[in-house]
Coordinates of C-alpha atoms in Angstrom, one line a residue:
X1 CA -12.9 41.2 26.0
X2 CA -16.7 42.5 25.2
X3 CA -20.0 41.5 23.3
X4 CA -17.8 42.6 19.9
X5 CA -15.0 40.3 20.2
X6 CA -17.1 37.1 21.4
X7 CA -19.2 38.1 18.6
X8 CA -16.4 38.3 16.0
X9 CA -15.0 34.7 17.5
X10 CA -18.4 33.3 17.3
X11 CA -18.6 34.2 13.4
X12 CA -15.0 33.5 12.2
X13 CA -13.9 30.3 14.4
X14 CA -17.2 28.6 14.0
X15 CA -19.4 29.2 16.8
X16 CA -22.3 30.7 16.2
X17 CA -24.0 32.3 13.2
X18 CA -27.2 34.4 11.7
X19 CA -29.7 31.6 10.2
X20 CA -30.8 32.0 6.8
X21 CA -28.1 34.8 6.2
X22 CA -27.8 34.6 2.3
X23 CA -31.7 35.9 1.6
X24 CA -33.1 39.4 2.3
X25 CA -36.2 37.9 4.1
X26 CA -34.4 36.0 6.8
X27 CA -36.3 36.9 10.2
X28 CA -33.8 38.2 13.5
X29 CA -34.3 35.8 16.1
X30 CA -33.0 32.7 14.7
X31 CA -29.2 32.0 14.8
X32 CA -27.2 27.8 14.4
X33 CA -24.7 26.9 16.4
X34 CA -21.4 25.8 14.0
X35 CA -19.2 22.7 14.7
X36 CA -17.3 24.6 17.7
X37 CA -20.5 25.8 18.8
X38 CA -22.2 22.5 19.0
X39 CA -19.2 21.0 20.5
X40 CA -19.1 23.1 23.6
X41 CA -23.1 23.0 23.9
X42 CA -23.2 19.2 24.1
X43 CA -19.8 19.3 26.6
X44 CA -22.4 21.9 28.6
X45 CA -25.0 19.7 29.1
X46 CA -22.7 16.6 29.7
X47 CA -21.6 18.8 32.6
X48 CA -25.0 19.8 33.4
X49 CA -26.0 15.8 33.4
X50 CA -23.2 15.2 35.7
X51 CA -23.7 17.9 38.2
X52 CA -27.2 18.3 39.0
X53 CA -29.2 15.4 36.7
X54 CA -26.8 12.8 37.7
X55 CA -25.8 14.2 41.6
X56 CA -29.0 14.6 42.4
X57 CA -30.8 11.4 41.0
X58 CA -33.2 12.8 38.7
X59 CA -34.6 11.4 35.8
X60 CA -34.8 12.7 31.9
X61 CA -37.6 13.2 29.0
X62 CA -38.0 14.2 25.9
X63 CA -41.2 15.6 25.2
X64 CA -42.8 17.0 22.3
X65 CA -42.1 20.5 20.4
X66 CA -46.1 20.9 19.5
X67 CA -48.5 20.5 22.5
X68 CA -52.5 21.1 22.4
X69 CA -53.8 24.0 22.9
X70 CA -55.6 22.6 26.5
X71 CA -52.0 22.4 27.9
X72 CA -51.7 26.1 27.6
X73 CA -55.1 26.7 28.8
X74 CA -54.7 24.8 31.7
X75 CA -51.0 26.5 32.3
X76 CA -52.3 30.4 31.4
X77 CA -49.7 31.0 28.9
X78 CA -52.6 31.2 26.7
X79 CA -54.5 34.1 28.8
X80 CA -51.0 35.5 30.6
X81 CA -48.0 34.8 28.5
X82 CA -47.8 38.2 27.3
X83 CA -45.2 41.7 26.9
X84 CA -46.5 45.4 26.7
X85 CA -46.1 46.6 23.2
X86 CA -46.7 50.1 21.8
X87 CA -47.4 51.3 18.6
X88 CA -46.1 54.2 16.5
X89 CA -49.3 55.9 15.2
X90 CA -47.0 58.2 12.3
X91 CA -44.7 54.7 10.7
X92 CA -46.7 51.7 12.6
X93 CA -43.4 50.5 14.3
X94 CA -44.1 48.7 17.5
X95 CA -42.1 48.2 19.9
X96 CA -42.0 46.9 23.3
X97 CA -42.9 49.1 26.1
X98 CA -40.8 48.5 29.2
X99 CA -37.2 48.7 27.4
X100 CA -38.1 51.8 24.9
X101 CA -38.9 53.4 28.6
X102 CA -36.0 52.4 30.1
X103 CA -33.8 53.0 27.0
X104 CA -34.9 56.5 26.4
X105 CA -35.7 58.1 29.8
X106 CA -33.7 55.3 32.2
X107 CA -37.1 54.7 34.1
X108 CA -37.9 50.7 34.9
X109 CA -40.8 49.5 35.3
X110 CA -41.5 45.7 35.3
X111 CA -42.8 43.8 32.5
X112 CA -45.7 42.6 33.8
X113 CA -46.7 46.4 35.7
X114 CA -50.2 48.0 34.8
X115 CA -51.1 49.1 31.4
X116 CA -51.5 52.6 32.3
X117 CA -48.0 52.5 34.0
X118 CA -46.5 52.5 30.8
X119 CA -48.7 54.8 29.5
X120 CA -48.4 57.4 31.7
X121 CA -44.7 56.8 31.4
X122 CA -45.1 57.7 27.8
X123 CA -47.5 60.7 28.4
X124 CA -45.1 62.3 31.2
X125 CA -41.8 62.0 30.0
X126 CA -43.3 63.1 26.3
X127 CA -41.1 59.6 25.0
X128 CA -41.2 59.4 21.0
X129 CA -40.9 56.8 18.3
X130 CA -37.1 56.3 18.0
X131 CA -37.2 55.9 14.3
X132 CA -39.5 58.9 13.2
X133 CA -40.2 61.0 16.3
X134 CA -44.2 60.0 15.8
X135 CA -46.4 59.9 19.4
X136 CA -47.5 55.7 20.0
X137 CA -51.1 54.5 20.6
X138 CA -51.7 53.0 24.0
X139 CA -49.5 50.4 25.3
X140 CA -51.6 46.5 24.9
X141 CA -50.1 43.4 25.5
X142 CA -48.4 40.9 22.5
X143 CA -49.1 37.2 23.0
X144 CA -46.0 35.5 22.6
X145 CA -46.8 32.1 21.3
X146 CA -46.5 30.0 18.3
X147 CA -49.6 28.9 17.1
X148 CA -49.6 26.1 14.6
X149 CA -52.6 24.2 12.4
X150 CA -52.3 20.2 12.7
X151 CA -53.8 18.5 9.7
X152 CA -56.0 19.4 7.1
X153 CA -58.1 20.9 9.1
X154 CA -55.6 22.9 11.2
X155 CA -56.7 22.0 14.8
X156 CA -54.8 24.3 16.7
X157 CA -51.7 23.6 18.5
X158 CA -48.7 25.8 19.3
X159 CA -45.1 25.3 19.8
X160 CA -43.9 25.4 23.2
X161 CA -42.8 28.4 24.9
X162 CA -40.8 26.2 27.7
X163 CA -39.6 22.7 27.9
X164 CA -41.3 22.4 31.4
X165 CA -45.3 21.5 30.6
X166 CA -44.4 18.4 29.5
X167 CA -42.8 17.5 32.4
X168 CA -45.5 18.7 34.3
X169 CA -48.2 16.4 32.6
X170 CA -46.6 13.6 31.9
X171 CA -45.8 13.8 35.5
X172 CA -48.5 11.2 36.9
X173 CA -47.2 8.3 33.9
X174 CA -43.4 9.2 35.3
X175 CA -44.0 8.8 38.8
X176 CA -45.8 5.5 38.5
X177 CA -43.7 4.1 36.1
X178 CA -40.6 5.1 37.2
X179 CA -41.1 4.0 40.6
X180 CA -40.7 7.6 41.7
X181 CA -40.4 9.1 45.3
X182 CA -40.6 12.3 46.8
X183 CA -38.7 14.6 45.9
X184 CA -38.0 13.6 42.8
X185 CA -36.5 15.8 39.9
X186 CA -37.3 15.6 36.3
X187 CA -35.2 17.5 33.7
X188 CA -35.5 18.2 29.9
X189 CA -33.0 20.1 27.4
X190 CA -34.7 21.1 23.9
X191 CA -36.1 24.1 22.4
X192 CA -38.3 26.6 23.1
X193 CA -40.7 29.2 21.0
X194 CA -41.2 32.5 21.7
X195 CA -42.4 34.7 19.7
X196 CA -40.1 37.9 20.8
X197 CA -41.0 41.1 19.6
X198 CA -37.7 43.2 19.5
X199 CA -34.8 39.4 19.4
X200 CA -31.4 41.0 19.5
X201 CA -27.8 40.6 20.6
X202 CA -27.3 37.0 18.6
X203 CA -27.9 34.4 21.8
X204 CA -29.2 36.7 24.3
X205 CA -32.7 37.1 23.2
X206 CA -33.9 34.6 20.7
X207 CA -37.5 33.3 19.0
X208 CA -36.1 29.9 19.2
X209 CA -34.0 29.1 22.1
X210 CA -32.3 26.1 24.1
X211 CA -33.4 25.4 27.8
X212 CA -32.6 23.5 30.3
X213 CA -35.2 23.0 32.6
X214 CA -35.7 20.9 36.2
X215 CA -38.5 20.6 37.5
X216 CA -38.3 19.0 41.4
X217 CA -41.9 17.7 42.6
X218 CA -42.1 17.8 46.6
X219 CA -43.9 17.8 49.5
X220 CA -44.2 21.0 50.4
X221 CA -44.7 20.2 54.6
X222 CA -41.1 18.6 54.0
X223 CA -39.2 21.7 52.7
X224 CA -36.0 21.9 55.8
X225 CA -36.4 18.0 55.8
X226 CA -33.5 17.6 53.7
X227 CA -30.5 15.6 54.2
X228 CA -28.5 16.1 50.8
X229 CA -28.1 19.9 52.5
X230 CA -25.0 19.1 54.4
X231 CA -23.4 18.6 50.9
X232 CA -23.8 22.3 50.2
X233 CA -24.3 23.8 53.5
X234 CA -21.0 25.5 53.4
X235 CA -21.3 26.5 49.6
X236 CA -21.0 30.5 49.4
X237 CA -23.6 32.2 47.0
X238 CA -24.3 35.9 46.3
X239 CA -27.6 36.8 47.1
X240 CA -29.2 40.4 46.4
X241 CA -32.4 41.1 47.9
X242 CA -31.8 45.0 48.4
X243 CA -29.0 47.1 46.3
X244 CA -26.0 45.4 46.6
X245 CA -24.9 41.0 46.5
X246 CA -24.1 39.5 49.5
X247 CA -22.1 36.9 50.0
X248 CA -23.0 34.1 52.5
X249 CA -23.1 30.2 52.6
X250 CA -25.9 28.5 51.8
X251 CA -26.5 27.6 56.1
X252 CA -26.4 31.1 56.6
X253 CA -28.6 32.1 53.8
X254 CA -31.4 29.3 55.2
X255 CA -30.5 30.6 58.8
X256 CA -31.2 34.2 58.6
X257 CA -34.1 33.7 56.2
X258 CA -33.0 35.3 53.0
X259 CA -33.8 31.7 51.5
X260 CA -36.9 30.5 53.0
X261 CA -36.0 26.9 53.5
X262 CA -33.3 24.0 52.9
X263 CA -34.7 22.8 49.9
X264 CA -35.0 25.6 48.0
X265 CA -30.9 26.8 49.2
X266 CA -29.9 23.3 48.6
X267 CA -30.7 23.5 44.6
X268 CA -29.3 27.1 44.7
X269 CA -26.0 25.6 45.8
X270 CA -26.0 22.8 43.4
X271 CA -26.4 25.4 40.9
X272 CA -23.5 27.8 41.8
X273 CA -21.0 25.0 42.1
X274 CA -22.0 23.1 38.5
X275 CA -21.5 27.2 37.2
X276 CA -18.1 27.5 38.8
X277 CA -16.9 24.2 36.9
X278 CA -18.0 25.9 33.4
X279 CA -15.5 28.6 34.2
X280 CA -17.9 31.5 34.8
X281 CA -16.6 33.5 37.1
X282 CA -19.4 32.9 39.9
X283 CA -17.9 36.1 42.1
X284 CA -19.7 37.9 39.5
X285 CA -22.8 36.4 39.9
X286 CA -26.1 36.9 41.8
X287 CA -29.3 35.3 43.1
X288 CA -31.4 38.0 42.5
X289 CA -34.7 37.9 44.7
X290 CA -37.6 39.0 42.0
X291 CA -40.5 41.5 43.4
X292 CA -43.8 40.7 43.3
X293 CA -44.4 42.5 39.4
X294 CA -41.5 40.9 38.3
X295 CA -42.0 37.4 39.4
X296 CA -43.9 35.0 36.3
X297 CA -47.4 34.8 37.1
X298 CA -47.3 31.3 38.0
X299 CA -44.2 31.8 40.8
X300 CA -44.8 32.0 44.7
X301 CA -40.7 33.1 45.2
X302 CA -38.4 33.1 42.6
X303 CA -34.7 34.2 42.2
X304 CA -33.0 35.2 39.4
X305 CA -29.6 33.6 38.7
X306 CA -27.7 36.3 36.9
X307 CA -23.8 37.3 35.8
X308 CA -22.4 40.6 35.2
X309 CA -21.1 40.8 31.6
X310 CA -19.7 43.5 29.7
X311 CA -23.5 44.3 28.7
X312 CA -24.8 44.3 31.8
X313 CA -26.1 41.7 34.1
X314 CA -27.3 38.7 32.0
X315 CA -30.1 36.1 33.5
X316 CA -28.9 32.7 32.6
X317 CA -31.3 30.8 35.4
X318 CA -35.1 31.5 36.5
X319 CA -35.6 29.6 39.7
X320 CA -38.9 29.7 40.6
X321 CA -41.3 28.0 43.5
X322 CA -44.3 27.4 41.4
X323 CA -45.7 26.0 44.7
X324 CA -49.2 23.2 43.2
X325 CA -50.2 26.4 40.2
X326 CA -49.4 23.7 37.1
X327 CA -50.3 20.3 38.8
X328 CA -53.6 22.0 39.9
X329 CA -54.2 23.7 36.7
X330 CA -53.3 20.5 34.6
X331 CA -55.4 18.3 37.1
X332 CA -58.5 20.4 37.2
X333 CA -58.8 21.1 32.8
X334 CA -57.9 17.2 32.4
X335 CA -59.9 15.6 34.9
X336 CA -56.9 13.5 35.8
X337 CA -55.6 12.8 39.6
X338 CA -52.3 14.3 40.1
X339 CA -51.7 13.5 44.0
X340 CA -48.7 10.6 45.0
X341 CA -48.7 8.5 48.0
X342 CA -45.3 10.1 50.3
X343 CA -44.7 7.3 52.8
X344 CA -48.0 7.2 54.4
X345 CA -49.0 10.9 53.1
X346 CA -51.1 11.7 49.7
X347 CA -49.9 14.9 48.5
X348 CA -50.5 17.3 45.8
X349 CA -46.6 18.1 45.1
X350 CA -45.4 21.2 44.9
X351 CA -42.6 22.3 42.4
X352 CA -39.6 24.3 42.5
X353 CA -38.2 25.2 38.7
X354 CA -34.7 25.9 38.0
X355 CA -35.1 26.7 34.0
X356 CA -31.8 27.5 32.6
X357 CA -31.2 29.0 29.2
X358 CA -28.7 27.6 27.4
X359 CA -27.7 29.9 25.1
X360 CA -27.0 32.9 27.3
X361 CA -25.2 30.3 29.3
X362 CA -22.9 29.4 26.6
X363 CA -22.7 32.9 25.5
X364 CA -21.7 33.9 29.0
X365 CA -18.6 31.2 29.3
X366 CA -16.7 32.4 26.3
X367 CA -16.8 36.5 27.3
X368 CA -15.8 35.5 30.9
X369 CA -13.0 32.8 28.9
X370 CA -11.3 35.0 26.2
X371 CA -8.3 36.7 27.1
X372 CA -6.6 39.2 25.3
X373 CA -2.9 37.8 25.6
X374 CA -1.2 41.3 24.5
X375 CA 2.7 40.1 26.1
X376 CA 2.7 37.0 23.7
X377 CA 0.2 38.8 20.7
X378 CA -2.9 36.3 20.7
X379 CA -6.4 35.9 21.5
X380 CA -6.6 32.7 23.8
X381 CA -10.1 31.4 24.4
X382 CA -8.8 29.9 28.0
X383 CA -11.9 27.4 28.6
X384 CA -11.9 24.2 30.9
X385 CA -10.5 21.6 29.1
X386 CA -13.6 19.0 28.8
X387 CA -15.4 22.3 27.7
X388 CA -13.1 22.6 24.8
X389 CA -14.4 22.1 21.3
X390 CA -11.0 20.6 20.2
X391 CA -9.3 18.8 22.8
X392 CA -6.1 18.5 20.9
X393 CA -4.1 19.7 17.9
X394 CA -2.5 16.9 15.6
X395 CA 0.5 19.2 13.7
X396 CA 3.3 18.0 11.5
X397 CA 6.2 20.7 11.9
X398 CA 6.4 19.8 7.1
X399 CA 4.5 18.1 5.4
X400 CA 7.7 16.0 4.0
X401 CA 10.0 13.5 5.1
X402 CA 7.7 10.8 6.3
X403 CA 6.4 13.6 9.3
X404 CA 3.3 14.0 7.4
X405 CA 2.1 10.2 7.4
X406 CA 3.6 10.2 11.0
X407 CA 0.8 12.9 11.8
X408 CA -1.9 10.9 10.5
X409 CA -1.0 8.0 11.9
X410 CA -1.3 9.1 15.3
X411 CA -4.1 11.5 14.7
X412 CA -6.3 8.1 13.7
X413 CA -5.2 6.4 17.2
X414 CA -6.7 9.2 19.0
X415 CA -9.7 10.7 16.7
X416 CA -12.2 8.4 17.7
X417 CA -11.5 8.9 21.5
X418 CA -10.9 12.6 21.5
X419 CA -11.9 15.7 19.4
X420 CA -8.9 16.3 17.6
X421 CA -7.6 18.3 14.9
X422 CA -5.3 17.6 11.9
X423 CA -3.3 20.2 10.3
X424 CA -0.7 20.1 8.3
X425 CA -0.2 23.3 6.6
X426 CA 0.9 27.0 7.5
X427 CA 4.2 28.3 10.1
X428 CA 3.9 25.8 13.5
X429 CA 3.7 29.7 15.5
X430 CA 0.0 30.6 13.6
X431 CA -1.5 27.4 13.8
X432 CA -0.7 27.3 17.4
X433 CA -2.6 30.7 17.8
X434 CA -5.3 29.7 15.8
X435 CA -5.6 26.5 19.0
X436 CA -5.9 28.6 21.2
X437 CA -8.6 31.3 19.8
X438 CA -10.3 28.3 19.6
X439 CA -9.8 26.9 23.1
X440 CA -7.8 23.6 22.4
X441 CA -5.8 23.1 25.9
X442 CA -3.4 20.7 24.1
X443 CA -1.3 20.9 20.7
X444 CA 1.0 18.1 19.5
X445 CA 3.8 18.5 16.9
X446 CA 5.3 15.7 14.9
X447 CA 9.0 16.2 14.2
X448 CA 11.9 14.6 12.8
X449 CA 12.8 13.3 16.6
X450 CA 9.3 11.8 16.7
X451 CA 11.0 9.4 13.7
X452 CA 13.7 9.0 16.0
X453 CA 12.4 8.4 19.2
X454 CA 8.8 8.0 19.5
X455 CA 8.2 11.4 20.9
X456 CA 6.2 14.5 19.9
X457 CA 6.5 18.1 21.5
X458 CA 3.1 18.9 23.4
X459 CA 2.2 22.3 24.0
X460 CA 0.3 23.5 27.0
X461 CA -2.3 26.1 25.7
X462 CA -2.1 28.5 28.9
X463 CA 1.3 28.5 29.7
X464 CA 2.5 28.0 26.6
X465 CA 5.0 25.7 27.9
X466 CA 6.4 23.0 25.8
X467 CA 7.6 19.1 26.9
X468 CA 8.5 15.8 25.2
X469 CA 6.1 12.9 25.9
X470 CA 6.1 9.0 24.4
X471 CA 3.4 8.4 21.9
X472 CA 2.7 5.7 23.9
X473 CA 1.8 8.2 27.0
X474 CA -0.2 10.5 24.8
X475 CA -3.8 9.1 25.2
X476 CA -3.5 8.4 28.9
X477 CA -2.2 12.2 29.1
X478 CA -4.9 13.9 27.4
X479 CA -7.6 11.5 29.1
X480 CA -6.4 12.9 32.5
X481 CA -6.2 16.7 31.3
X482 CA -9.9 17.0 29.7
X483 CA -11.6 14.4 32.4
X484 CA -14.8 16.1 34.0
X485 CA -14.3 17.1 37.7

C-alpha cells in the first residue's frame, strides 16, 4: 500500500486531516489528528515512555511553547537556523533551493552547502521557475522561526523550533533538584514551529510538528564506560556510512568503529528495538552517518535514523552528539554555571540528542501496517494490538430480541478499561471490515446463544478466525492480547 491509500485511510477512518479545511485562506502546513489519530499517538508515546524514558531511567518536562529571544541567541537558531530559498524574478514564487535542484536536474547538494553552490547549480544546468519558466534571483537564506510580540509592547519572543532548549536550560534547576547523576537523560514530547517554506505530503513536512526529543547529559571522558551496553550488545542495526546498509550488532558496530563509542551504540540500540515493537519493519531501516554539510550546525557526529517508504527513505530520528555547543552557549549569554559534580569530577556535560518526530513516525507505522487483503476482499490495517485505536468491537448480530441491550450491557463492563466500540447497525460481514481498516485486533458479537449461555463469538482480526469465550473470560482475554511487551 502507498502514500495514496494511507492518505485516503487517514481522511475517511479518522486519522488525520487538513486544518482549517472549510475557508479558502487556510495555510498548508497545519493538519489535526482525529479520534483514531490521537489514539494511536498517545499509545506511541506510552510505548516510547516504556521503552527508552522508563528503561533507561530518565526523567520528563514540560516546557514552554514561547521562549526569549536570548535562548535562541545563545543556541544560534537565531543567526543559523536557516534553508536556501530562491526567487522567481518573472511571478515572485520562491522556492527552496536544494529540492527544486534535485527535483528538476537530480543533482544533491546539502542544505546547509555554499550560497554559490546553488547558484551555480542554477546557472549551469539553465534550471527554471517550475510554474512560469522565469530565471530566479540569487539563492539567500529563509529564517525559519516564529517570531511572536509579548504584551503591549510586543517584546520579542518566538515559538520554538525544537522541544530540546528547554531541556537544555532548565538543565542546572533539574539536575540539583532532581538529585540527578551522570548520565542522566531528560525527555520532552510537545510541539514544535517551523516556519517551512514549501510543507507538503500531510505529516511528513509540517510548520507545526510533534517531537520527541532526549536529551542525555554525560561525561564525555566516560563514553565506553557503560554497563547498560551488555543489554544491547547483541542488538543488530543497519548502519550506512558509504552506499549500501549494513547490518551488524551493536558490539560489532562499537568494535570496528563505525559507532565511535558504547554510549552513543547503546542509545542506537535502544532505539531500533522500541521501533521494532511499533511494527515498523526495522529491516528497512538505516542509521544513516550525516557528512559534514549535512550535519546541523550545532552536531559533532550525528546519524540519521531513516525507513524506506513507498516515497522514499523517510527520517523519523536525528541523533546527534552536540558534544558542550548548548550548555556552553546557554552558560556563556546567561552568566549562569552549568558544570555538575561526577563522583569526584566537575564536568561540563556533554549531550547526545535523539529528537524523534512524531508524526513521520506515526505516518510511517500505518504504510508499513496496511495490507491489502485481496483473497478475503478488505483493507486490514494489521497494527500491534496496544497500538490499536480500538481495541475491541462490541457488535449485536440484530438489534432485537433482547441482543441489543445484551450488547450494551457488556460494552459498559469493558468501556472504561478498554477502547471499545459499539455498533449495532449494518450486515455483521461490513462491520467487521470496517474493524479491521481501522486496526481493532478483536471483534465481539452478541448472539442469541450469548442469551443462552453466556458466550459471545470473538473474532481474531488477522486470521480471521472465530471462537466462543465466557463473558466472564472476556476482560482477562483482551487484557492479555493488547498488554505492551
Amino acid at each position: 500500500m502507498n502514500y495514496e491509500d494511507v492518505m485516503k485511510l487517514a481522511l475517511e477512518r479518522g486519522f488525520y486531516f487538513p486544518s482549517c479545511e472549510i475557508y479558502a485562506d487556510a495555510q498548508a502546513g497545519f493538519w489535526e489528528y482525529g479520534p483514531s489519530g490521537v489514539s494511536l499517538k498517545n499509545k506511541f508515546l506510552e510505548l516510547w515512555r516504556r521503552e527508552l524514558i522508563r528503561r533507561d531511567g530518565m526523567m520528563e518536562i514540560d516546557g514552554s511553547q514561547i521562549m526569549s529571544k536570548s535562548v535562541f541567541e545563545a543556541s544560534g537558531h537565531l543567526g543559523n537556523f536557516a534553508d536556501p530559498i530562491i526567487k522567481c524574478i518573472k511571478c515572485k514564487s520562491t522556492f527552496r533551493a536544494d529540492r527544486t535542484i534535485s527535483e528538476i536536474s537530480k543533482i544533491e547538494i546539502p542544505e546547509s552547502a555554499d550560497l554559490i553552490e546553488f547558484d551555480n547549480a542554477v546557472s549551469q544546468n539553465n534550471i527554471k521557475c517550475p510554474k512560469c519558466k522565469g530565471d530566479f534571483e540569487k539563492t539567500r537564506k529563509f529564517n525559519m522561526m516564529f517570531k511572536v510580540g509579548i504584551g503591549p509592547e510586543e517584546e520579542e519572543a518566538y515559538l520554538r523550533p525544537e522541544t530540546c532548549q528547554s531541556i537544555f536550560v532548565d538543565f542546572p534547576r533539574l539536575f540539583k533538584t532532581m538529585r540527578g547523576k551522570l548520565p542522566l537523560g531528560i525527555a520532552q514530547v510537545g510541539k514544535s514551529f517551523r516556519n517551512e517554506i514549501a510543507p507538503r505530503q500531510s505529516l511528513l513536512r509540517l510548520r507545526e510538528f510533534y517531537q520527541a526529543e532526549i536529551e542525555v547529559f554525560c561525561n564525555p571522558t566516560k563514553l565506553d564506560e557503560m554497563d547498560k551496553f551488555s543489554e544491547i550488545q547483541n542488538t543488530i542495526i543497519r548502519i550506512q556510512t558509504d552506499a549500501e546498509p549494513v547490518s551488524m550488532t551493536c558490539r560489532e558496530a562499537v568494535e570496528s568503529k563505525v559507532i565511535p563509542n558504547k554510549f552513543v551504540a547503546y542509545y542506537l540500540g535502544i532505539l531500533t528495538e522500541f521501533y521494532e515493537k511499533t511494527g515498523i519493519d526495522v529491516t528497512k531501516s538505516r542509521f544513516r552517518k550525516l557528512g559534514d554539510k549535512e550535519k546541523a550546525f550545532y552536531a559533532e557526529v550525528a546519524f540519521d535514523f531513516e525507513v524506506e517508504t513507498t516515497i522514499g527513505w523517510l527520517e523519523l530520528v536525528a541523533c546527534n552528539y552536540r558534544s558542550d555547543y548548548d550548555l556552553s552557549s546557554h552558560a556563556k549569554k546567561s552568566n549562569e554555571k552549568f558544570e555538575v559534580m561526577d563522583n569526584d569530577e566537575k564536568v561540563l556535560p556533554h549531550i547526545f540528542e535523539i529528537s524523534m518526530g512524531i508524526d513521520r513516525s506515526l505516518y510511517t507505522i500505518l504504510e508499513h501496517s496496511l495490507k491489502d487483503d485481496k483473497e478475503n476482499e478488505r483493507i486490514v490495517l494489521a497494527l500491534k494490538p496496544y497500538l490499536s485505536p480500538i481495541h475491541v468491537g462490541v457488535l449485536s448480530l440484530i438489534k432485537k430480541d433482547g441482543l441489543k441491550e445484551k450488547t450494551d450491557e457488556i460494552y459498559l463492563q469493558i468501556k472504561r478499561k478498554y477502547d471499545a466500540f459499539l455498533d449495532h447497525s449494518g450486515a455483521i460481514g461490513r462491520r467487521y471490515r470496517r474493524l479491521d481498516e481501522i486496526g481493532s485486533p478483536f471483534a465481539i458479537t452478541v448472539d442469541y446463544q450469548t442469551l443462552e449461555d453466556q458466550t459471545v463469538t470473538i473474532r481474531k482480526r488477522d486470521s480471521m478466525e472465530q471462537s466462543r469465550i465466557k463473558i466472564s473470560d472476556l476482560q482477562s482475554i483482551i487484557a492479555e492480547s493488547i498488554a505492551y511487551p
